[in-house]
Amino acid sequence: MRRLAVLGFPIEFSRSPAIHNTAFAALGMEGEWSYEAIEVPPDRFAERVRAMQGEGFVGANVTVPHKGAALLVSDRRSGVAREIGAANTLIFEDDEIRAENTDARGLMEALPESPAGRRALVLGAGGAARAVVWALTREGAEVSVWNRTGDRAAQLCAELGGEAVSDPAAGDYELIVNSTSVGLRGEDPFDELPLSRDWFGFSQTVVDLVYGHGDSKLLGVAGEAGATVVDGLEVLVRQGAASFRIWTGVDPPLDVMRDAARA
Ligand code: ATR
């Protein structure tokens, strides 16, 4: 059995085991591959990862709060993971731990069209925002970054590109990505973020990376105004599909994975 897992803290609500195990079953690979969730606190993370290859694991996904630590524990890093400063995918091979980041690709594949030349507003300056800014600037979007703590936005832009803004103006943006954690605990995005309910319209795409606390209030309002909306589960499925391809070399069954994520 080739074992895979997602490591996080907490991890009980992760949709990744369902996404991957349903994909294995759909492809008749379930006798050979398995995917589980492992809760591991930050102070045990490196030790846990180093033990995995000896236990039959060939790879892992890594989620909050371990994506930075995953990069540090690895022996080899892809250029993307190094530049973003975080890894969400580990590959155990030949006694080596390889680090990869599929979050950026997951976002790009979830977008309905290329962001090249588009004005984009990224909210947040944490680990999730870094992958978003990296992806959008690479694709040629004109990126503005707002963060509650302005210094972090300035620091992120100095490293990855984009322009830090303190007071983003309504209607200026064709693409808006919420990569803060606002909404995760039911917070109101219109209270916490520099967004107004009358901002949205047909020409926009709005992405909310937060999922899990019912429907996204942000996407509800944006969608009602005619914007194209992309939710965090779609991005999760796309990054998972990219990781799946890396580990197995097999084309991931996207529709099956999407249904499993939403079941
Ligand atoms: P992740 O790795 O998931 O991005 P993180 O690094 O802890 O997590 O980043 C969380 C992001 O959400 C940050 O941009 C944070 O803003 P600060 O840098 O000011 O802390 C943002 N965030 C969290 N709660 C927020 C709130 N109530 N209002 C606005 N932004 C918030």
PDB file of C-alpha atoms and ligand atoms in Angstrom:
ATOM      1  CA  MET A   1       0.000   0.000   0.000  1.00  0.00           C
ATOM      2  CA  ARG A   2       1.311   3.437  -0.937  1.00  0.00           C
ATOM      3  CA  ARG A   3       0.218   5.763   1.824  1.00  0.00           C
ATOM      4  CA  LEU A   4      -0.514   9.480   1.594  1.00  0.00           C
ATOM      5  CA  ALA A   5      -1.774  11.876   4.254  1.00  0.00           C
ATOM      6  CA  VAL A   6      -2.655  15.464   4.992  1.00  0.00           C
ATOM      7  CA  LEU A   7      -0.919  16.943   8.033  1.00  0.00           C
ATOM      8  CA  GLY A   8      -2.512  19.834   9.903  1.00  0.00           C
ATOM      9  CA  PHE A   9      -3.517  21.166  13.292  1.00  0.00           C
ATOM     10  CA  PRO A  10      -6.472  20.873  13.586  1.00  0.00           C
ATOM     11  CA  ILE A  11      -7.293  18.471  10.740  1.00  0.00           C
ATOM     12  CA  GLU A  12     -10.654  16.856  11.505  1.00  0.00           C
ATOM     13  CA  PHE A  13     -12.587  19.017   9.021  1.00  0.00           C
ATOM     14  CA  SER A  14     -10.232  18.452   6.093  1.00  0.00           C
ATOM     15  CA  ARG A  15     -11.910  17.400   2.834  1.00  0.00           C
ATOM     16  CA  SER A  16      -8.639  16.090   1.380  1.00  0.00           C
ATOM     17  CA  PRO A  17      -8.997  12.419   2.461  1.00  0.00           C
ATOM     18  CA  ALA A  18     -12.469  12.260   0.854  1.00  0.00           C
ATOM     19  CA  ILE A  19     -11.203  13.989  -2.308  1.00  0.00           C
ATOM     20  CA  HIS A  20      -8.254  11.634  -2.823  1.00  0.00           C
ATOM     21  CA  ASN A  21      -9.779   8.346  -1.638  1.00  0.00           C
ATOM     22  CA  THR A  22     -12.820   8.882  -3.868  1.00  0.00           C
ATOM     23  CA  ALA A  23     -10.467   9.541  -6.782  1.00  0.00           C
ATOM     24  CA  PHE A  24      -8.520   6.337  -6.047  1.00  0.00           C
ATOM     25  CA  ALA A  25     -11.753   4.348  -5.928  1.00  0.00           C
ATOM     26  CA  ALA A  26     -12.994   5.857  -9.207  1.00  0.00           C
ATOM     27  CA  LEU A  27      -9.742   4.845 -10.931  1.00  0.00           C
ATOM     28  CA  GLY A  28      -9.599   1.356  -9.353  1.00  0.00           C
ATOM     29  CA  MET A  29      -6.446   2.338  -7.445  1.00  0.00           C
ATOM     30  CA  GLU A  30      -7.880   1.951  -3.935  1.00  0.00           C
ATOM     31  CA  GLY A  31      -6.138  -1.381  -3.293  1.00  0.00           C
ATOM     32  CA  GLU A  32      -2.778   0.232  -3.867  1.00  0.00           C
ATOM     33  CA  TRP A  33      -3.150   3.818  -2.632  1.00  0.00           C
ATOM     34  CA  SER A  34      -4.642   5.311   0.522  1.00  0.00           C
ATOM     35  CA  TYR A  35      -4.929   8.831   1.941  1.00  0.00           C
ATOM     36  CA  GLU A  36      -5.508   9.697   5.605  1.00  0.00           C
ATOM     37  CA  ALA A  37      -5.642  12.741   7.882  1.00  0.00           C
ATOM     38  CA  ILE A  38      -3.029  13.117  10.599  1.00  0.00           C
ATOM     39  CA  GLU A  39      -3.263  15.767  13.281  1.00  0.00           C
ATOM     40  CA  VAL A  40       0.152  16.920  14.374  1.00  0.00           C
ATOM     41  CA  PRO A  41       0.991  19.911  16.591  1.00  0.00           C
ATOM     42  CA  PRO A  42       3.720  22.312  15.429  1.00  0.00           C
ATOM     43  CA  ASP A  43       6.349  21.092  17.902  1.00  0.00           C
ATOM     44  CA  ARG A  44       6.036  17.499  16.578  1.00  0.00           C
ATOM     45  CA  PHE A  45       5.821  18.308  12.875  1.00  0.00           C
ATOM     46  CA  ALA A  46       9.427  17.778  11.707  1.00  0.00           C
ATOM     47  CA  GLU A  47       9.823  14.568  13.693  1.00  0.00           C
ATOM     48  CA  ARG A  48       6.511  13.199  12.352  1.00  0.00           C
ATOM     49  CA  VAL A  49       7.422  13.972   8.737  1.00  0.00           C
ATOM     50  CA  ARG A  50      10.846  12.353   9.032  1.00  0.00           C
ATOM     51  CA  ALA A  51       9.247   9.130  10.323  1.00  0.00           C
ATOM     52  CA  MET A  52       6.734   8.855   7.484  1.00  0.00           C
ATOM     53  CA  GLN A  53       8.850   7.258   4.771  1.00  0.00           C
ATOM     54  CA  GLY A  54       9.638   4.353   7.111  1.00  0.00           C
ATOM     55  CA  GLU A  55       5.889   3.840   7.591  1.00  0.00           C
ATOM     56  CA  GLY A  56       5.095   3.387   3.911  1.00  0.00           C
ATOM     57  CA  PHE A  57       4.161   6.979   3.082  1.00  0.00           C
ATOM     58  CA  VAL A  58       5.169   8.226  -0.377  1.00  0.00           C
ATOM     59  CA  GLY A  59       3.881  11.761   0.047  1.00  0.00           C
ATOM     60  CA  ALA A  60       1.799  14.225   2.028  1.00  0.00           C
ATOM     61  CA  ASN A  61      -0.202  17.379   1.812  1.00  0.00           C
ATOM     62  CA  VAL A  62       0.521  19.983   4.417  1.00  0.00           C
ATOM     63  CA  THR A  63      -1.939  22.565   5.627  1.00  0.00           C
ATOM     64  CA  VAL A  64      -2.284  25.276   8.285  1.00  0.00           C
ATOM     65  CA  PRO A  65      -0.097  25.898  10.268  1.00  0.00           C
ATOM     66  CA  HIS A  66       2.699  23.747   8.806  1.00  0.00           C
ATOM     67  CA  LYS A  67       3.332  25.072   5.286  1.00  0.00           C
ATOM     68  CA  GLY A  68       6.426  27.041   6.265  1.00  0.00           C
ATOM     69  CA  ALA A  69       7.786  24.200   8.393  1.00  0.00           C
ATOM     70  CA  ALA A  70       7.239  21.793   5.483  1.00  0.00           C
ATOM     71  CA  LEU A  71       9.664  23.807   3.399  1.00  0.00           C
ATOM     72  CA  LEU A  72      12.239  23.817   6.190  1.00  0.00           C
ATOM     73  CA  VAL A  73      12.072  20.063   6.829  1.00  0.00           C
ATOM     74  CA  SER A  74      12.607  19.209   3.143  1.00  0.00           C
ATOM     75  CA  ASP A  75      15.904  18.164   1.556  1.00  0.00           C
ATOM     76  CA  ARG A  76      14.987  19.580  -1.873  1.00  0.00           C
ATOM     77  CA  ARG A  77      12.588  22.372  -2.840  1.00  0.00           C
ATOM     78  CA  SER A  78      11.034  23.364  -6.130  1.00  0.00           C
ATOM     79  CA  GLY A  79      11.581  26.929  -7.298  1.00  0.00           C
ATOM     80  CA  VAL A  80       7.892  27.729  -6.743  1.00  0.00           C
ATOM     81  CA  ALA A  81       7.920  26.487  -3.145  1.00  0.00           C
ATOM     82  CA  ARG A  82      11.132  28.403  -2.429  1.00  0.00           C
ATOM     83  CA  GLU A  83       9.815  31.660  -3.883  1.00  0.00           C
ATOM     84  CA  ILE A  84       6.447  31.421  -2.151  1.00  0.00           C
ATOM     85  CA  GLY A  85       8.205  30.405   1.055  1.00  0.00           C
ATOM     86  CA  ALA A  86       5.802  27.569   1.760  1.00  0.00           C
ATOM     87  CA  ALA A  87       5.083  23.990   0.699  1.00  0.00           C
ATOM     88  CA  ASN A  88       1.709  22.247   0.641  1.00  0.00           C
ATOM     89  CA  THR A  89       2.974  19.041  -0.956  1.00  0.00           C
ATOM     90  CA  LEU A  90       5.762  16.677   0.117  1.00  0.00           C
ATOM     91  CA  ILE A  91       7.175  13.771  -1.868  1.00  0.00           C
ATOM     92  CA  PHE A  92       9.138  11.027  -0.086  1.00  0.00           C
ATOM     93  CA  GLU A  93      11.558   9.427  -2.531  1.00  0.00           C
ATOM     94  CA  ASP A  94      14.954   7.741  -2.213  1.00  0.00           C
ATOM     95  CA  ASP A  95      15.319   8.700   1.458  1.00  0.00           C
ATOM     96  CA  GLU A  96      14.714  12.317   0.508  1.00  0.00           C
ATOM     97  CA  ILE A  97      11.926  14.749   1.340  1.00  0.00           C
ATOM     98  CA  ARG A  98      10.992  16.940  -1.642  1.00  0.00           C
ATOM     99  CA  ALA A  99       8.863  20.060  -1.174  1.00  0.00           C
ATOM    100  CA  GLU A 100       6.455  21.413  -3.796  1.00  0.00           C
ATOM    101  CA  ASN A 101       3.738  24.050  -3.784  1.00  0.00           C
ATOM    102  CA  THR A 102       0.556  23.424  -5.780  1.00  0.00           C
ATOM    103  CA  ASP A 103      -1.515  26.224  -4.163  1.00  0.00           C
ATOM    104  CA  ALA A 104      -0.529  28.732  -6.835  1.00  0.00           C
ATOM    105  CA  ARG A 105      -1.354  26.326  -9.662  1.00  0.00           C
ATOM    106  CA  GLY A 106      -4.596  25.397  -7.904  1.00  0.00           C
ATOM    107  CA  LEU A 107      -5.692  29.018  -7.906  1.00  0.00           C
ATOM    108  CA  MET A 108      -4.752  29.588 -11.550  1.00  0.00           C
ATOM    109  CA  GLU A 109      -6.626  26.484 -12.681  1.00  0.00           C
ATOM    110  CA  ALA A 110      -9.693  27.485 -10.659  1.00  0.00           C
ATOM    111  CA  LEU A 111      -9.912  30.906 -12.357  1.00  0.00           C
ATOM    112  CA  PRO A 112     -12.347  31.039 -15.281  1.00  0.00           C
ATOM    113  CA  GLU A 113      -9.884  33.044 -17.394  1.00  0.00           C
ATOM    114  CA  SER A 114      -6.303  34.236 -17.392  1.00  0.00           C
ATOM    115  CA  PRO A 115      -5.634  37.191 -15.072  1.00  0.00           C
ATOM    116  CA  ALA A 116      -2.996  38.559 -17.482  1.00  0.00           C
ATOM    117  CA  GLY A 117      -3.339  42.333 -17.721  1.00  0.00           C
ATOM    118  CA  ARG A 118      -6.191  42.384 -15.179  1.00  0.00           C
ATOM    119  CA  ARG A 119      -6.314  44.637 -12.120  1.00  0.00           C
ATOM    120  CA  ALA A 120      -6.381  42.346  -9.098  1.00  0.00           C
ATOM    121  CA  LEU A 121      -6.902  43.048  -5.407  1.00  0.00           C
ATOM    122  CA  VAL A 122      -5.490  40.518  -2.968  1.00  0.00           C
ATOM    123  CA  LEU A 123      -6.714  40.755   0.619  1.00  0.00           C
ATOM    124  CA  GLY A 124      -4.286  39.379   3.215  1.00  0.00           C
ATOM    125  CA  ALA A 125      -0.541  38.968   3.573  1.00  0.00           C
ATOM    126  CA  GLY A 126      -0.183  35.557   5.260  1.00  0.00           C
ATOM    127  CA  GLY A 127       0.890  32.253   3.769  1.00  0.00           C
ATOM    128  CA  ALA A 128      -2.195  31.873   1.593  1.00  0.00           C
ATOM    129  CA  ALA A 129      -1.804  35.392   0.176  1.00  0.00           C
ATOM    130  CA  ARG A 130       1.831  34.735  -0.732  1.00  0.00           C
ATOM    131  CA  ALA A 131       0.854  31.921  -3.110  1.00  0.00           C
ATOM    132  CA  VAL A 132      -1.891  34.106  -4.615  1.00  0.00           C
ATOM    133  CA  VAL A 133       0.373  37.122  -5.187  1.00  0.00           C
ATOM    134  CA  TRP A 134       3.127  34.897  -6.588  1.00  0.00           C
ATOM    135  CA  ALA A 135       0.692  33.305  -9.058  1.00  0.00           C
ATOM    136  CA  LEU A 136      -1.040  36.515 -10.156  1.00  0.00           C
ATOM    137  CA  THR A 137       2.132  38.580 -10.642  1.00  0.00           C
ATOM    138  CA  ARG A 138       3.705  35.710 -12.598  1.00  0.00           C
ATOM    139  CA  GLU A 139       0.672  35.586 -14.870  1.00  0.00           C
ATOM    140  CA  GLY A 140       0.968  39.289 -15.568  1.00  0.00           C
ATOM    141  CA  ALA A 141      -1.885  40.693 -13.465  1.00  0.00           C
ATOM    142  CA  GLU A 142      -1.596  44.183 -12.008  1.00  0.00           C
ATOM    143  CA  VAL A 143      -1.707  43.258  -8.334  1.00  0.00           C
ATOM    144  CA  SER A 144      -2.657  45.424  -5.335  1.00  0.00           C
ATOM    145  CA  VAL A 145      -2.345  43.965  -1.851  1.00  0.00           C
ATOM    146  CA  TRP A 146      -4.318  45.125   1.173  1.00  0.00           C
ATOM    147  CA  ASN A 147      -3.700  43.757   4.657  1.00  0.00           C
ATOM    148  CA  ARG A 148      -5.091  44.709   8.076  1.00  0.00           C
ATOM    149  CA  THR A 149      -1.491  45.077   9.254  1.00  0.00           C
ATOM    150  CA  GLY A 150      -0.139  47.281   6.461  1.00  0.00           C
ATOM    151  CA  ASP A 151       3.544  46.533   7.103  1.00  0.00           C
ATOM    152  CA  ARG A 152       3.031  42.884   6.213  1.00  0.00           C
ATOM    153  CA  ALA A 153       1.512  43.856   2.854  1.00  0.00           C
ATOM    154  CA  ALA A 154       4.493  46.135   2.129  1.00  0.00           C
ATOM    155  CA  GLN A 155       6.927  43.351   3.067  1.00  0.00           C
ATOM    156  CA  LEU A 156       5.115  40.803   0.901  1.00  0.00           C
ATOM    157  CA  CYS A 157       5.136  43.143  -2.118  1.00  0.00           C
ATOM    158  CA  ALA A 158       8.833  43.920  -1.630  1.00  0.00           C
ATOM    159  CA  GLU A 159       9.517  40.186  -1.898  1.00  0.00           C
ATOM    160  CA  LEU A 160       6.995  38.993  -4.466  1.00  0.00           C
ATOM    161  CA  GLY A 161       5.826  42.044  -6.400  1.00  0.00           C
ATOM    162  CA  GLY A 162       2.522  43.877  -6.430  1.00  0.00           C
ATOM    163  CA  GLU A 163       1.695  47.185  -4.789  1.00  0.00           C
ATOM    164  CA  ALA A 164       0.608  47.537  -1.170  1.00  0.00           C
ATOM    165  CA  VAL A 165      -2.550  49.652  -0.803  1.00  0.00           C
ATOM    166  CA  SER A 166      -4.239  50.950   2.335  1.00  0.00           C
ATOM    167  CA  ASP A 167      -7.524  52.128   0.878  1.00  0.00           C
ATOM    168  CA  PRO A 168      -8.593  50.141  -2.187  1.00  0.00           C
ATOM    169  CA  ALA A 169     -11.256  51.938  -4.219  1.00  0.00           C
ATOM    170  CA  ALA A 170     -14.564  50.507  -5.315  1.00  0.00           C
ATOM    171  CA  GLY A 171     -14.933  49.225  -8.832  1.00  0.00           C
ATOM    172  CA  ASP A 172     -11.231  49.406  -9.648  1.00  0.00           C
ATOM    173  CA  TYR A 173     -10.655  45.686  -9.615  1.00  0.00           C
ATOM    174  CA  GLU A 174     -11.561  42.979 -12.108  1.00  0.00           C
ATOM    175  CA  LEU A 175     -10.371  40.224  -9.798  1.00  0.00           C
ATOM    176  CA  ILE A 176     -10.667  40.172  -6.002  1.00  0.00           C
ATOM    177  CA  VAL A 177      -9.197  37.352  -3.911  1.00  0.00           C
ATOM    178  CA  ASN A 178      -9.904  37.011  -0.200  1.00  0.00           C
ATOM    179  CA  SER A 179      -6.840  35.272   1.189  1.00  0.00           C
ATOM    180  CA  THR A 180      -7.333  36.406   4.775  1.00  0.00           C
ATOM    181  CA  SER A 181      -8.873  34.054   7.329  1.00  0.00           C
ATOM    182  CA  VAL A 182     -11.940  36.332   7.627  1.00  0.00           C
ATOM    183  CA  GLY A 183     -15.075  34.186   7.383  1.00  0.00           C
ATOM    184  CA  LEU A 184     -13.432  31.086   8.849  1.00  0.00           C
ATOM    185  CA  ARG A 185     -15.111  31.671  12.204  1.00  0.00           C
ATOM    186  CA  GLY A 186     -18.214  33.256  10.730  1.00  0.00           C
ATOM    187  CA  GLU A 187     -16.879  36.843  10.723  1.00  0.00           C
ATOM    188  CA  ASP A 188     -18.596  39.278   8.370  1.00  0.00           C
ATOM    189  CA  PRO A 189     -16.225  40.157   5.495  1.00  0.00           C
ATOM    190  CA  PHE A 190     -18.018  43.479   5.057  1.00  0.00           C
ATOM    191  CA  ASP A 191     -17.143  44.423   8.633  1.00  0.00           C
ATOM    192  CA  GLU A 192     -13.528  43.242   8.602  1.00  0.00           C
ATOM    193  CA  LEU A 193     -12.330  43.883   5.053  1.00  0.00           C
ATOM    194  CA  PRO A 194     -12.221  47.084   2.942  1.00  0.00           C
ATOM    195  CA  LEU A 195     -15.135  45.903   0.789  1.00  0.00           C
ATOM    196  CA  SER A 196     -18.532  47.369   0.251  1.00  0.00           C
ATOM    197  CA  ARG A 197     -21.677  45.517  -0.724  1.00  0.00           C
ATOM    198  CA  ASP A 198     -22.191  47.773  -3.759  1.00  0.00           C
ATOM    199  CA  TRP A 199     -18.732  47.095  -5.217  1.00  0.00           C
ATOM    200  CA  PHE A 200     -19.571  44.102  -7.300  1.00  0.00           C
ATOM    201  CA  GLY A 201     -20.764  43.614 -10.871  1.00  0.00           C
ATOM    202  CA  PHE A 202     -20.740  41.451 -14.006  1.00  0.00           C
ATOM    203  CA  SER A 203     -17.216  42.310 -15.086  1.00  0.00           C
ATOM    204  CA  GLN A 204     -15.623  40.910 -11.938  1.00  0.00           C
ATOM    205  CA  THR A 205     -14.344  37.590 -10.680  1.00  0.00           C
ATOM    206  CA  VAL A 206     -14.343  37.157  -6.900  1.00  0.00           C
ATOM    207  CA  VAL A 207     -12.472  34.339  -5.145  1.00  0.00           C
ATOM    208  CA  ASP A 208     -12.869  33.456  -1.467  1.00  0.00           C
ATOM    209  CA  LEU A 209     -10.238  30.992  -0.293  1.00  0.00           C
ATOM    210  CA  VAL A 210     -12.113  30.542   3.001  1.00  0.00           C
ATOM    211  CA  TYR A 211     -14.504  27.611   3.084  1.00  0.00           C
ATOM    212  CA  GLY A 212     -16.079  25.426   5.697  1.00  0.00           C
ATOM    213  CA  HIS A 213     -18.307  27.841   7.605  1.00  0.00           C
ATOM    214  CA  GLY A 214     -21.405  27.474   5.468  1.00  0.00           C
ATOM    215  CA  ASP A 215     -21.693  29.488   2.290  1.00  0.00           C
ATOM    216  CA  SER A 216     -19.331  32.423   1.831  1.00  0.00           C
ATOM    217  CA  LYS A 217     -21.091  35.702   2.587  1.00  0.00           C
ATOM    218  CA  LEU A 218     -18.653  37.509   0.298  1.00  0.00           C
ATOM    219  CA  LEU A 219     -19.416  35.218  -2.654  1.00  0.00           C
ATOM    220  CA  GLY A 220     -23.147  35.405  -1.943  1.00  0.00           C
ATOM    221  CA  VAL A 221     -23.166  39.184  -2.290  1.00  0.00           C
ATOM    222  CA  ALA A 222     -20.758  39.221  -5.254  1.00  0.00           C
ATOM    223  CA  GLY A 223     -22.671  36.493  -7.088  1.00  0.00           C
ATOM    224  CA  GLU A 224     -25.989  38.226  -6.606  1.00  0.00           C
ATOM    225  CA  ALA A 225     -24.506  41.353  -8.216  1.00  0.00           C
ATOM    226  CA  GLY A 226     -23.516  39.290 -11.253  1.00  0.00           C
ATOM    227  CA  ALA A 227     -19.835  38.646 -10.527  1.00  0.00           C
ATOM    228  CA  THR A 228     -18.262  35.294 -11.395  1.00  0.00           C
ATOM    229  CA  VAL A 229     -17.473  33.558  -8.108  1.00  0.00           C
ATOM    230  CA  VAL A 230     -14.890  30.886  -7.257  1.00  0.00           C
ATOM    231  CA  ASP A 231     -14.960  29.292  -3.826  1.00  0.00           C
ATOM    232  CA  GLY A 232     -12.224  27.844  -1.637  1.00  0.00           C
ATOM    233  CA  LEU A 233     -13.337  24.264  -2.229  1.00  0.00           C
ATOM    234  CA  GLU A 234     -12.736  24.646  -5.979  1.00  0.00           C
ATOM    235  CA  VAL A 235      -9.210  25.913  -5.276  1.00  0.00           C
ATOM    236  CA  LEU A 236      -8.701  23.047  -2.780  1.00  0.00           C
ATOM    237  CA  VAL A 237      -9.790  20.501  -5.390  1.00  0.00           C
ATOM    238  CA  ARG A 238      -7.452  22.004  -8.007  1.00  0.00           C
ATOM    239  CA  GLN A 239      -4.412  22.042  -5.711  1.00  0.00           C
ATOM    240  CA  GLY A 240      -5.270  18.497  -4.619  1.00  0.00           C
ATOM    241  CA  ALA A 241      -5.518  17.385  -8.243  1.00  0.00           C
ATOM    242  CA  ALA A 242      -2.075  18.855  -8.958  1.00  0.00           C
ATOM    243  CA  SER A 243      -0.606  17.007  -5.945  1.00  0.00           C
ATOM    244  CA  PHE A 244      -2.358  13.788  -7.025  1.00  0.00           C
ATOM    245  CA  ARG A 245      -0.695  14.004 -10.434  1.00  0.00           C
ATOM    246  CA  ILE A 246       2.740  14.535  -8.865  1.00  0.00           C
ATOM    247  CA  TRP A 247       2.461  11.497  -6.550  1.00  0.00           C
ATOM    248  CA  THR A 248       0.744   9.037  -8.877  1.00  0.00           C
ATOM    249  CA  GLY A 249       1.658  10.197 -12.383  1.00  0.00           C
ATOM    250  CA  VAL A 250      -2.034   9.642 -13.201  1.00  0.00           C
ATOM    251  CA  ASP A 251      -4.502  12.231 -14.537  1.00  0.00           C
ATOM    252  CA  PRO A 252      -6.806  13.172 -11.645  1.00  0.00           C
ATOM    253  CA  PRO A 253     -10.583  12.701 -12.122  1.00  0.00           C
ATOM    254  CA  LEU A 254     -11.590  16.314 -11.424  1.00  0.00           C
ATOM    255  CA  ASP A 255     -15.370  15.883 -11.423  1.00  0.00           C
ATOM    256  CA  VAL A 256     -15.174  12.982  -8.993  1.00  0.00           C
ATOM    257  CA  MET A 257     -12.877  14.960  -6.710  1.00  0.00           C
ATOM    258  CA  ARG A 258     -15.146  18.009  -6.845  1.00  0.00           C
ATOM    259  CA  ASP A 259     -18.225  15.930  -5.946  1.00  0.00           C
ATOM    260  CA  ALA A 260     -16.337  14.342  -3.044  1.00  0.00           C
ATOM    261  CA  ALA A 261     -15.239  17.753  -1.733  1.00  0.00           C
ATOM    262  CA  ARG A 262     -18.813  19.004  -1.715  1.00  0.00           C
ATOM    263  CA  ALA A 263     -20.533  15.847  -0.441  1.00  0.00           C
TER     264      ALA A 263
HETATM  265  P1  ATR B   1      -2.539  31.886   6.307  1.00  0.00           P
HETATM  266  O1  ATR B   1      -1.235  31.173   6.298  1.00  0.00           O
HETATM  267  O2  ATR B   1      -3.733  30.972   6.261  1.00  0.00           O
HETATM  268  O3  ATR B   1      -2.622  32.971   5.296  1.00  0.00           O
HETATM  269  P2  ATR B   1      -1.900  33.760   8.404  1.00  0.00           P
HETATM  270  O4  ATR B   1      -0.489  33.786   7.955  1.00  0.00           O
HETATM  271  O5  ATR B   1      -2.185  33.654   9.876  1.00  0.00           O
HETATM  272  O6  ATR B   1      -2.676  32.535   7.778  1.00  0.00           O
HETATM  273  O7  ATR B   1      -2.648  35.015   7.786  1.00  0.00           O
HETATM  274  C1  ATR B   1      -3.959  35.349   8.112  1.00  0.00           C
HETATM  275  C2  ATR B   1      -4.340  36.586   7.301  1.00  0.00           C
HETATM  276  O8  ATR B   1      -5.690  36.946   7.631  1.00  0.00           O
HETATM  277  C3  ATR B   1      -3.491  37.819   7.605  1.00  0.00           C
HETATM  278  O9  ATR B   1      -3.394  38.590   6.439  1.00  0.00           O
HETATM  279  C4  ATR B   1      -4.334  38.516   8.674  1.00  0.00           C
HETATM  280  O10 ATR B   1      -4.087  39.903   8.789  1.00  0.00           O
HETATM  281  P3  ATR B   1      -2.922  40.444   9.794  1.00  0.00           P
HETATM  282  O11 ATR B   1      -1.641  40.273   9.048  1.00  0.00           O
HETATM  283  O12 ATR B   1      -3.269  41.852  10.010  1.00  0.00           O
HETATM  284  O13 ATR B   1      -3.012  39.582  11.029  1.00  0.00           O
HETATM  285  C5  ATR B   1      -5.713  38.282   8.115  1.00  0.00           C
HETATM  286  N1  ATR B   1      -6.775  38.434   9.121  1.00  0.00           N
HETATM  287  C6  ATR B   1      -7.085  37.580  10.108  1.00  0.00           C
HETATM  288  N2  ATR B   1      -8.149  38.025  10.819  1.00  0.00           N
HETATM  289  C7  ATR B   1      -8.507  39.223  10.261  1.00  0.00           C
HETATM  290  C8  ATR B   1      -9.540  40.183  10.507  1.00  0.00           C
HETATM  291  N3  ATR B   1     -10.426  40.031  11.509  1.00  0.00           N
HETATM  292  N4  ATR B   1      -9.603  41.277   9.708  1.00  0.00           N
HETATM  293  C9  ATR B   1      -8.728  41.458   8.692  1.00  0.00           C
HETATM  294  N5  ATR B   1      -7.748  40.576   8.396  1.00  0.00           N
HETATM  295  C10 ATR B   1      -7.629  39.475   9.154  1.00  0.00           C
END
